[in-house]
XYZ file of C-alpha atoms in Angstrom:
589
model
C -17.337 -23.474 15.755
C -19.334 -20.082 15.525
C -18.308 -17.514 12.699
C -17.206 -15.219 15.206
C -14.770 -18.260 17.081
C -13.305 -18.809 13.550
C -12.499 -15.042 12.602
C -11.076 -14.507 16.244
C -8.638 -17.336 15.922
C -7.830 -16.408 12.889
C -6.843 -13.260 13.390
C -5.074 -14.043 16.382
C -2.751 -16.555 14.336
C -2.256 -13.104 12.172
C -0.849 -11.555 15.051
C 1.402 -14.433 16.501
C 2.891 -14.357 12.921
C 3.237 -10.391 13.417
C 4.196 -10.078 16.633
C 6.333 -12.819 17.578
C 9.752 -11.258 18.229
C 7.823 -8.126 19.777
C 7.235 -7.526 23.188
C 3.948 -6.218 23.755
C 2.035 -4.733 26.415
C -1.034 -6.555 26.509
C -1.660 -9.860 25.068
C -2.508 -11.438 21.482
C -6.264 -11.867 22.679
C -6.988 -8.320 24.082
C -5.050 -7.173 20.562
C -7.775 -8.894 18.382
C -10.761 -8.496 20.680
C -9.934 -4.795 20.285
C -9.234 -5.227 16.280
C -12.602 -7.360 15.809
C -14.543 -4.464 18.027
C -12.881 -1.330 16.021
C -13.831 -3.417 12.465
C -17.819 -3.811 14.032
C -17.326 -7.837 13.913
C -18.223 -8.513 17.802
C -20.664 -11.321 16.336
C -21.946 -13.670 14.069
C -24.436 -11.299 12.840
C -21.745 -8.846 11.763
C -19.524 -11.372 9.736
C -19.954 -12.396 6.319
C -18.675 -15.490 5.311
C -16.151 -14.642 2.139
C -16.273 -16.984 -0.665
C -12.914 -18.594 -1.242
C -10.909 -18.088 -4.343
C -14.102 -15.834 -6.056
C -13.717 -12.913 -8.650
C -15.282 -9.969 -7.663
C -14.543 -8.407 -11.302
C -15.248 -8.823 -14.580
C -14.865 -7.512 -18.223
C -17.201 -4.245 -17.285
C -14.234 -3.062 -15.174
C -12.492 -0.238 -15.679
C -10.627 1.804 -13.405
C -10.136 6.077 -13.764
C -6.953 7.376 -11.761
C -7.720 10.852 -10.890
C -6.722 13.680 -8.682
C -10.279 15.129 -6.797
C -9.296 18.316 -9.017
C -8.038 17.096 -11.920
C -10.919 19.232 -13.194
C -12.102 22.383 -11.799
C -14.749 25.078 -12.632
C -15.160 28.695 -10.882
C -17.693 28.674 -8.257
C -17.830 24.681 -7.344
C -16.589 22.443 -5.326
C -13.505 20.289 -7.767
C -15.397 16.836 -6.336
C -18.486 17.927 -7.519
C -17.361 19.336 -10.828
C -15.450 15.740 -11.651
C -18.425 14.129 -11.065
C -19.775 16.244 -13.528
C -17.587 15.457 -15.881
C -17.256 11.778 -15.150
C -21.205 11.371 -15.929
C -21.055 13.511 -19.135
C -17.475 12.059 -20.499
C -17.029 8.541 -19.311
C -20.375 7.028 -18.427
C -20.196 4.742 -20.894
C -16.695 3.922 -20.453
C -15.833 4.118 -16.752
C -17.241 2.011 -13.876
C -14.763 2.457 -11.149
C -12.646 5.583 -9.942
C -9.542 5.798 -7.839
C -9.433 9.159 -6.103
C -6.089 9.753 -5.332
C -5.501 11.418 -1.680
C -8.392 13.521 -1.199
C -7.924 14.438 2.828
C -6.011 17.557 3.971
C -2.201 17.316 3.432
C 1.460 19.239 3.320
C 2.988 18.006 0.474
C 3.124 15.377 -2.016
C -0.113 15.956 -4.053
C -1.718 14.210 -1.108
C 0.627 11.145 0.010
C 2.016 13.260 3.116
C -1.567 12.801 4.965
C -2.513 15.527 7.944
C -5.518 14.037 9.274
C -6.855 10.909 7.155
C -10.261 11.008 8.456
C -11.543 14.312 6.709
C -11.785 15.467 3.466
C -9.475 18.573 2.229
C -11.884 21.189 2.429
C -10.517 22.309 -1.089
C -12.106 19.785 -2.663
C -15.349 19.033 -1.240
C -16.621 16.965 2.127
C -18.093 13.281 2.469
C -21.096 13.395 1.357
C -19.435 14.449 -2.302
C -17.704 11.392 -1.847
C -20.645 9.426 -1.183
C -22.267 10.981 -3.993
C -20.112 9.663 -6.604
C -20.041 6.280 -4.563
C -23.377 5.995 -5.879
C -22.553 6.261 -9.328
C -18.780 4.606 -9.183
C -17.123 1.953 -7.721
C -14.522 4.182 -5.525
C -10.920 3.334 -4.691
C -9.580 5.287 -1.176
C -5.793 5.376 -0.812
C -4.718 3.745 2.667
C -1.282 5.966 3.010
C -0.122 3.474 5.445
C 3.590 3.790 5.743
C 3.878 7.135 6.543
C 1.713 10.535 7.544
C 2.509 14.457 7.250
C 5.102 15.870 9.815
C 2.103 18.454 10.439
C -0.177 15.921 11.607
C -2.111 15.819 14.898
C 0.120 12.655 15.306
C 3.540 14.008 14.694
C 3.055 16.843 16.882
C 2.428 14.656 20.067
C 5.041 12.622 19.149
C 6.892 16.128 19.553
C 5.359 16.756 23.088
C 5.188 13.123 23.223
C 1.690 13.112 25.191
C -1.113 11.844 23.519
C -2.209 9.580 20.980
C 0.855 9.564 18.299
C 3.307 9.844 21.014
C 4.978 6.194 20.043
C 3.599 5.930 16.307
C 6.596 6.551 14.445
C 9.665 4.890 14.049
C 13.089 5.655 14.789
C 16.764 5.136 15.153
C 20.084 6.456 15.588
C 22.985 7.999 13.170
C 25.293 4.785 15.056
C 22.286 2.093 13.887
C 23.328 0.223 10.688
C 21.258 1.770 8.232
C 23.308 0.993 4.758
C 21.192 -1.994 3.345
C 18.014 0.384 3.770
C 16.361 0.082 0.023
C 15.725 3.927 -0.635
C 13.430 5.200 -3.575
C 14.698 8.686 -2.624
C 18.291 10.789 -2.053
C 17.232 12.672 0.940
C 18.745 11.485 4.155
C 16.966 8.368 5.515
C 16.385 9.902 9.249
C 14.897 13.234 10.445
C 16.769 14.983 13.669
C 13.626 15.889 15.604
C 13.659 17.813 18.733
C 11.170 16.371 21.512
C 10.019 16.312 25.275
C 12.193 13.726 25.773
C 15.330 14.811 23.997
C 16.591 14.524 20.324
C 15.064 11.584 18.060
C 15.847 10.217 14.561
C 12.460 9.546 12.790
C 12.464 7.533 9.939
C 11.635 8.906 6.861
C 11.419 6.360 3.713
C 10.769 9.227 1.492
C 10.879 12.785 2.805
C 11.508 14.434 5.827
C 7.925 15.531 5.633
C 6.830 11.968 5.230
C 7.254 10.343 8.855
C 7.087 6.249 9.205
C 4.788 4.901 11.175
C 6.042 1.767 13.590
C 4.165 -0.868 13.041
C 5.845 -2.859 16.487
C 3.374 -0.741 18.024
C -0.066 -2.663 17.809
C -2.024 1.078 18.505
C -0.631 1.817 14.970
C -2.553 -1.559 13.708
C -5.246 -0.399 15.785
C -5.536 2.700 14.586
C -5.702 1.901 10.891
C -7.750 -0.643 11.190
C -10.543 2.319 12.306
C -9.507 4.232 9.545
C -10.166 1.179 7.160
C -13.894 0.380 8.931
C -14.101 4.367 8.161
C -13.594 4.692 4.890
C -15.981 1.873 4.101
C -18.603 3.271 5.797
C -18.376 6.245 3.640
C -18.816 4.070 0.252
C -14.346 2.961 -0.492
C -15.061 -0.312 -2.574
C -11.362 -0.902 -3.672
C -8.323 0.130 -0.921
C -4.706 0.873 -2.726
C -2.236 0.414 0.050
C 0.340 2.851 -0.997
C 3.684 2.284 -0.273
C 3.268 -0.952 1.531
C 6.535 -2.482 0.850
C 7.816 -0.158 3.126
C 5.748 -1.021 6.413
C 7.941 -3.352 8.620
C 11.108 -1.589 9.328
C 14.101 -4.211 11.122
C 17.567 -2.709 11.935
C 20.193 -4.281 9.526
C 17.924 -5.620 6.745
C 16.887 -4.025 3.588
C 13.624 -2.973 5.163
C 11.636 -3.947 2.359
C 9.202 -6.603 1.371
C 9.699 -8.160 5.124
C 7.382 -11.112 6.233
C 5.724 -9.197 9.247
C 4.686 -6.741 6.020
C 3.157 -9.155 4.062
C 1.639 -10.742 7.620
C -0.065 -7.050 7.952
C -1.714 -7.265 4.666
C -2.905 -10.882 5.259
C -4.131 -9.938 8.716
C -6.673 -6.505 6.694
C -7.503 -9.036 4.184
C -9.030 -11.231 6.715
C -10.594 -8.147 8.561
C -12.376 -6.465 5.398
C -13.275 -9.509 3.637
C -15.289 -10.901 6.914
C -16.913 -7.234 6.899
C -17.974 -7.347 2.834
C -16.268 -9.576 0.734
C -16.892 -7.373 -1.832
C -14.118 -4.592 -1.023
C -11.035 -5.452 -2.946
C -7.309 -3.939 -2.013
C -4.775 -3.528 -4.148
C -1.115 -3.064 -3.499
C 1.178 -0.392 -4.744
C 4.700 -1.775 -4.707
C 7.228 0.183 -7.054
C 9.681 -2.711 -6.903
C 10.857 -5.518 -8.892
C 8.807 -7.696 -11.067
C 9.837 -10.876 -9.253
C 8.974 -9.176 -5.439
C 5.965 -7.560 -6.491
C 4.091 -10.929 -7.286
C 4.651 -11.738 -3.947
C 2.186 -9.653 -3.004
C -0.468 -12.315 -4.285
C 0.432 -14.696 -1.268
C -1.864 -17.642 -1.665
C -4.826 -15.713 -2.790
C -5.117 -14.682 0.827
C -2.912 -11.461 0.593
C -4.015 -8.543 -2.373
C -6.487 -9.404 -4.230
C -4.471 -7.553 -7.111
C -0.982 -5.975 -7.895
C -0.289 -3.084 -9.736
C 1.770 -4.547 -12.964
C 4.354 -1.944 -12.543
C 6.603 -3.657 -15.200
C 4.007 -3.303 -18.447
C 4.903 0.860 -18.430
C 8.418 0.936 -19.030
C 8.274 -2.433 -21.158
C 5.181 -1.100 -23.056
C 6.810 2.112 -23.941
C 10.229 1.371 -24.399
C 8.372 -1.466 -27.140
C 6.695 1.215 -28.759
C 9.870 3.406 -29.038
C 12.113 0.477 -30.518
C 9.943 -0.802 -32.822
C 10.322 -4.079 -31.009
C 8.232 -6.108 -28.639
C 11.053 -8.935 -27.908
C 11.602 -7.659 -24.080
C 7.534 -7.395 -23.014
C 7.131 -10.493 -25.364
C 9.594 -12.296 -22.927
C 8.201 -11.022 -19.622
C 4.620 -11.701 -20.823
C 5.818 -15.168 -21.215
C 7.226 -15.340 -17.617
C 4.019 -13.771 -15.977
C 1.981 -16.815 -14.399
C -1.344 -16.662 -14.782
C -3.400 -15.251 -11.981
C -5.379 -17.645 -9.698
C -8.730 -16.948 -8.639
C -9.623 -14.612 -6.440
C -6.630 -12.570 -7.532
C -5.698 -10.669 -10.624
C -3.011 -7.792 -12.203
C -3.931 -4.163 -12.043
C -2.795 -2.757 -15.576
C -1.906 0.710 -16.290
C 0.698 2.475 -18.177
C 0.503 5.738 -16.867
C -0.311 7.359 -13.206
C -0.326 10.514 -11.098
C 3.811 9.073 -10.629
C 5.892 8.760 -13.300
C 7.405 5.517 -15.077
C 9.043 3.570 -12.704
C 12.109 2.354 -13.857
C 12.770 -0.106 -10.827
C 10.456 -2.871 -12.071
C 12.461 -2.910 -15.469
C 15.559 -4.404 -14.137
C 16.333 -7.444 -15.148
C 14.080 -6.726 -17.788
C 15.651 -4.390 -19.372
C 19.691 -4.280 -19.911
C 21.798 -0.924 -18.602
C 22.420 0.528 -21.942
C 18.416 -0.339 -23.117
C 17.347 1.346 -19.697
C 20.160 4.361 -20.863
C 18.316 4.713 -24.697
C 15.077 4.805 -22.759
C 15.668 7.458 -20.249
C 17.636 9.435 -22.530
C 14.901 8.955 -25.340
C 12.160 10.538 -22.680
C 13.870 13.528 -22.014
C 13.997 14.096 -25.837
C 10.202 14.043 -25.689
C 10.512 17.005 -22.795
C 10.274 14.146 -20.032
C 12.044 14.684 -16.490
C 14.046 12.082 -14.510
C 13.851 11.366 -10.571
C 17.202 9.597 -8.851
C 17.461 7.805 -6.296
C 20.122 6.355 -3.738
C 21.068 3.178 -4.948
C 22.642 0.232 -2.048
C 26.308 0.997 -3.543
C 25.281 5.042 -2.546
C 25.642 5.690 -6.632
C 22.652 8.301 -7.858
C 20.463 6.090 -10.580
C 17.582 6.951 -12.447
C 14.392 5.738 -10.474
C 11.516 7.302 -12.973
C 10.967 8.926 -15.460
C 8.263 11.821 -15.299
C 6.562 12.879 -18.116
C 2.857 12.273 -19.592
C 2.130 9.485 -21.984
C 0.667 11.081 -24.578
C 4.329 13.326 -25.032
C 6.052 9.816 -24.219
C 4.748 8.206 -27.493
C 5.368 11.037 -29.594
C 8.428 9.714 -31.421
C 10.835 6.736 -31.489
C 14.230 6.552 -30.318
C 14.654 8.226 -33.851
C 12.754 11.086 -33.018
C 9.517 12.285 -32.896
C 6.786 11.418 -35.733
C 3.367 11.704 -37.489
C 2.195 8.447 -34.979
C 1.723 9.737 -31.879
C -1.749 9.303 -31.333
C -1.796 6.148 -33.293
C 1.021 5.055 -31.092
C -0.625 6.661 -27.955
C -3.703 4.137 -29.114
C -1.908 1.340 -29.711
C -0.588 1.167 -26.230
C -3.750 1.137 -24.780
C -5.209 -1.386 -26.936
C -2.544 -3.268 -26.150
C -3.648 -2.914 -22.110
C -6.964 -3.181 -22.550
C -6.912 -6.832 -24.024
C -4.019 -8.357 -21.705
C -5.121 -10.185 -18.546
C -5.877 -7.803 -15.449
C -8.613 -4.847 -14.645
C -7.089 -1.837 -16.614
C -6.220 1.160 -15.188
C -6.047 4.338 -16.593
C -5.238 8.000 -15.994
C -7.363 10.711 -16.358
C -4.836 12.669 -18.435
C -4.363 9.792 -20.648
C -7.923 9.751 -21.325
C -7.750 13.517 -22.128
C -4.268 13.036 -23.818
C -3.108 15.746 -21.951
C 0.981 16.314 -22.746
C 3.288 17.691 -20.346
C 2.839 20.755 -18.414
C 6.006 22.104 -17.730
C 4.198 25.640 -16.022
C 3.863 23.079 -13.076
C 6.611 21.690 -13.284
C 8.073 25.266 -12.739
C 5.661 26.277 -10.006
C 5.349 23.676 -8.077
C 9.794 22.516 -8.434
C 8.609 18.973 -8.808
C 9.265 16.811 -11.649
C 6.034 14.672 -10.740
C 4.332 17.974 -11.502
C 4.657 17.210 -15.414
C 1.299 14.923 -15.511
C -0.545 16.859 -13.334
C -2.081 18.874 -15.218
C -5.534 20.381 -13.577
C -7.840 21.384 -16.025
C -10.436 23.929 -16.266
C -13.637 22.602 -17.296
C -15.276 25.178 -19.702
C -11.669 24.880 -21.433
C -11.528 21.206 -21.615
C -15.245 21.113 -22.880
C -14.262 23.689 -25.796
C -11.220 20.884 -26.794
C -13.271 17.864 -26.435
C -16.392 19.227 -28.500
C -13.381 20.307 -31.451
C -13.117 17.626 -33.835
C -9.853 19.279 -34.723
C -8.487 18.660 -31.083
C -6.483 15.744 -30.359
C -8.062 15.786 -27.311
C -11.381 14.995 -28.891
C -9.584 12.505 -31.313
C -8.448 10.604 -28.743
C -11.057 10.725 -25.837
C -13.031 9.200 -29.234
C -11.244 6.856 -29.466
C -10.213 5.801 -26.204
C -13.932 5.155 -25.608
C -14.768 3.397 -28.411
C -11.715 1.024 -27.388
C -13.354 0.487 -24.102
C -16.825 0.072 -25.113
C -15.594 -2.670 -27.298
C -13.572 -4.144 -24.558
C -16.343 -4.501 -22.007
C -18.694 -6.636 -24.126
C -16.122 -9.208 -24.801
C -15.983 -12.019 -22.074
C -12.522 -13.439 -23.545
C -12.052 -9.864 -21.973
C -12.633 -11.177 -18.206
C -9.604 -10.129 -16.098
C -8.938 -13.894 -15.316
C -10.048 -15.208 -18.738
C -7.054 -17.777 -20.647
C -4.125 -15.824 -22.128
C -1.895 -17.099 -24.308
C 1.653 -14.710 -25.896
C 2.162 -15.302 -29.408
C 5.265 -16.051 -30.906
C 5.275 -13.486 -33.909
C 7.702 -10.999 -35.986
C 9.406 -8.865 -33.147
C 7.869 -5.901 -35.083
C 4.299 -7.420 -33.619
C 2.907 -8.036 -30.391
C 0.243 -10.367 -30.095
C -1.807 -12.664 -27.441
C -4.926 -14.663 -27.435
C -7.232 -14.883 -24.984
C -10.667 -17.582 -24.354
C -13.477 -16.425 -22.136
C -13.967 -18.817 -19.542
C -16.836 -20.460 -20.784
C -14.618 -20.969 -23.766
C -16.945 -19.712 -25.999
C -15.038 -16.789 -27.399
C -11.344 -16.421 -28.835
C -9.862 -13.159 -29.200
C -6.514 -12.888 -31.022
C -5.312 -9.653 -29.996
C -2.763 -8.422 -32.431
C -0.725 -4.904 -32.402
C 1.975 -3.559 -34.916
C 4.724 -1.946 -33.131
C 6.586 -0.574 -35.692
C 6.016 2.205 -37.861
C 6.106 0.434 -41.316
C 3.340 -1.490 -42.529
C 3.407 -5.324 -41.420
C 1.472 -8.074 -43.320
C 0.490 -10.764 -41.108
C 0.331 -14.618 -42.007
C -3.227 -15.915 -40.454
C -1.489 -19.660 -40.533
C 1.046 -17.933 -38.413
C -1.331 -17.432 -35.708
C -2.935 -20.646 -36.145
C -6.834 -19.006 -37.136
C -9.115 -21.328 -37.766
C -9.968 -21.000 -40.713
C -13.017 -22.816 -40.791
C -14.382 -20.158 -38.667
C -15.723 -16.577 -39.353
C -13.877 -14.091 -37.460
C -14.219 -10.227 -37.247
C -11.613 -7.484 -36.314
C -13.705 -6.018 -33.365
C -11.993 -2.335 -33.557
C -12.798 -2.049 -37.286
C -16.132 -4.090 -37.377
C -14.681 -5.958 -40.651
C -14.864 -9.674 -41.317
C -11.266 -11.185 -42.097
C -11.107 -12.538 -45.461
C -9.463 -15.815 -44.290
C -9.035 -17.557 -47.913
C -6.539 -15.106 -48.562
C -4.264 -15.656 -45.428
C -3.186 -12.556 -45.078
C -3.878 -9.208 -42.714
C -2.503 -5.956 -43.944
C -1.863 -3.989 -40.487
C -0.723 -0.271 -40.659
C 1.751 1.316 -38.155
C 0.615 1.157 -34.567
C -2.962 -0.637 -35.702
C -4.089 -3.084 -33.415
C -6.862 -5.796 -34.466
C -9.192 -7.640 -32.146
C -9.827 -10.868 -34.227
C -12.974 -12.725 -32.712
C -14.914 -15.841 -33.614
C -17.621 -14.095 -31.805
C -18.638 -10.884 -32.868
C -20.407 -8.540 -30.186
C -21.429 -5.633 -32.308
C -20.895 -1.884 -30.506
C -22.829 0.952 -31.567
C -21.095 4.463 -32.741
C -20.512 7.128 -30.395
């Protein structure tokens, strides 16, 4: 059988699986003729052959999470001025960048899309996209479940002539809506006024946020286009916001629904037969058990966002104990090849508190929220199934997130604001992290004020001559902990026990530690990554790790040797140690 026979059948099996309790208008084999033609795979010179169950990662990664204008100067365009700053700042430290939504939108920082094949004019234009494509690995965001009211789209839905005039999805006020699974209060559909009389759209999270209906193969269609797009103009990673969401059926939860997870199966297959090399990532704010899901056989998302490790990390760091992410570290199975975690602990969002329950008891989840907005944080409700208003995330920026304990705020916050990435950067997965967190930027409440949006909070955008001034002070915490941040990172990329899917292995320690060991996969290295969480001093047992002691290992943040005869490891508040048999010297700064 020809490459091209095998894709086709493949994908058509996709859309059985999709579209089997759908009536369509045309049949399963014009739907993927038309999806291999829009991709560019009409032959067996245009397909590449993916290699099953392969990494396409390694210890070098590292992901930025960055607005287009996180940075701006007078007089430039904001793309062209972060890739300024990206080559002066984080050369050594960053390989890949996730530009959050950089095409013209109405609201939402971006996620409420107007017309996803152009680039806001505020920010730049392609080819300043394909100019930092040449320096970076770039991740696109594929806003998939929804688009702006103000789109091209929406508005022929309105006049209902044209392409958009049966994209979006809708019901009626009589339809039983009250499973729906809502991240949001706002009322679930939009009275809209068209052509053809009054319509409810569906709107998962604001009435400027309209869902797309997937039942309708043109919507497949179409973002399949927008996918061979975006590649063509250098996307190397694809974050499928909001996916969970896709597959809407009357009377179910509307969530996490097999035709959903079908959908994702059916791009994988597209993009990986197009370059095998483009990874996608899925962005499901949900439950730790749904959200590994998302894996599917190593045929779905190449990696999940681990959207458990930021409320578990920080709600650690504020207790002083690490017995809840010890537990779930425990539970997490390993990744299989050809799949791996995305780890971050802070975003453009805010701290999700969904993926914590279960995780985290009512009255620990209580102490948490309530221990955030002592720091100056915000909290976002949401509609819960019983129609009760619950906390759904927290909004504030990391850096004023760790300044304190559940006691109150301290000397420790940047050793604690440290700690927490160390504690990342070692654990199983490609780390993300967020600009502001590299910058530790705290929280700007001007925007909050501005802008009416708790989200705002960690949004900081920064003018460059004024960030330059900080991070050339030594006397700015800015400067302290950009210094140290990529130092961290350095370290972390020339360790193979570092490899996203190298062994890990959680220690069983004093709940005032956290620790896990990790083997490259050639087995030739052992890291024994170690953090205090507490804000006393904590001497560690080596025999309680079970070192060898027969070999020489070094503490990889400090560069020291440990001085195994005496068996014991003094480790300050909130220090971390990297204990290798293998020592992979880094130069200074």
């Amino acid at each position: 059988m020809s490459a091209f026979s095998f894709l086709r059948d493949k994908v058509r099996h996709h859309l059985d699986l999709i579209y089997q309790d759908v009536s369509l208008d045309r049949s399963i084999d014009e739907l993927a003729d038309a999806l291999l033609h829009v991709m560019g795979l009409s032959s067996d010179d245009d397909i590449q052959i993916p290699p099953p169950f392969s990494n396409f990662w390694d210890e070098n990664d590292i992901i930025m999470i960055t607005y287009g204008d996180s940075v701006i100067e007078a007089g430039n365009k904001p793309l062209k001025t972060l890739h300024h700053f990206l080559k002066t700042y984080c050369k050594n430290a960053i390989n890949k960048v996730h530009i959050l939504p950089f095409y013209p939108y109405s609201s939402d920082d971006g996620f409420s899309v107007i017309d996803y094949s152009s680039v806001n004019e505020g920010l730049g234009d392609w080819s300043d996209i394909e100019e930092l494509a040449k320096d970076f690995g770039l991740m696109f965001d594929l806003v998939i479940n929804h688009c702006s009211a103000r789109s091209v789209w929406f508005e022929n839905f309105i006049k209902q002539d044209g392409v958009g005039k049966d994209f979006f999805f809708t019901a009626t006020p009589e339809d039983d809506i009250s499973q729906v699974t809502r991240p949001r209060t706002s009322p679930l559909l939009r009275e809209t006024e068209t052509a053809n009389g009054t319509q409810y759209v569906w709107c998962t999270f604001s009435h400027d946020q309209v869902d797309f209906d997937f039942t309708n193969p043109d919507v497949l269609l179409a973002f399949a286009s927008i996918i061979r797009e975006y590649i063509d103009h250098g996307a190397k990673l694809f974050r499928l916001d909001a996916v969970a969401f896709l597959w809407k059926i009357l009377g179910t939860n509307c969530i996490n629904l097999p035709q959903t997870h079908e959908v994702i199966r059916l791009y994988r297959t597209l993009i990986e037969h197009l370059d095998p090399d483009v990874i996608i990532i899925t962005e499901t704010n949900i439950p730790n058990r749904e959200n590994l899901t998302y894996f599917g056989n190593a045929n779905e998302a190449h990696a999940i966002y681990n959207f458990s490790l930021p409320p578990l990390l920080v709600n650690t760091l504020i207790t002083g104990s690490s017995r809840h992410l010890n537990g779930w570290m425990m539970s997490m199975p390993p990744a299989q090849n050809g799949t791996t975690y995305f780890n971050f602990i802070a975003s453009h969002d805010g701290i999700g508190l969904r993926p914590a329950e279960g995780l985290l008891s009512e009255e620990e989840l209580s102490v948490l929220v309530t221990t955030m907005a002592s720091f100056g944080g915000k909290i976002s409700l949401r509609t819960s199934e019983l129609g009760q208003q619950k906390p759904y995330e927290i909004n504030i920026a990391l850096f004023d997130a760790l300044s304190g304990t559940t006691q109150g705020q301290d000397k420790w916050q940047i050793d604690r604001f440290i700690c927490a990435h160390a504690i990342m950067l070692g654990m199983e997965g490609i780390p993300g992290i967020y600009i502001h967190s590299l910058l530790g930027t705290p929280n700007d409440y001007e925007k909050v004020e501005n802008t009416g949006q708790n989200r705002s909070i960690n949004r900081r955008r920064w003018y460059l001559n004024e960030l330059e001034d900080l991070l050339n002070s030594p006397f700015s915490h800015h400067h302290k902990v950009l210094t140290r941040m990529t130092q961290l990172i350095r370290i972390r990329t020339a360790q193979p026990a570092f490899h996203p899917n190298a062994t890990q292995f959680t220690l069983r320690l004093d709940d005032r530690l956290f620790g896990f060991w990790r083997q490259s996969i050639d087995r030739k290295q052992s890291v024994f990554c170690i953090s205090n969480i507490s804000n006393e001093e904590f001497v560690l047992t080596l025999t309680d790790i079970n070192l060898i002691v027969t070999d020489e290992w070094t503490d990889l943040i400090t560069q020291q040797e440990v001085d195994t005869e005496n068996n014991q490891l003094k480790l300050s508040p909130y220090q971390t140690v990297w204990l290798s048999n293998r020592n992979e010297s880094i130069q200074p700064l």
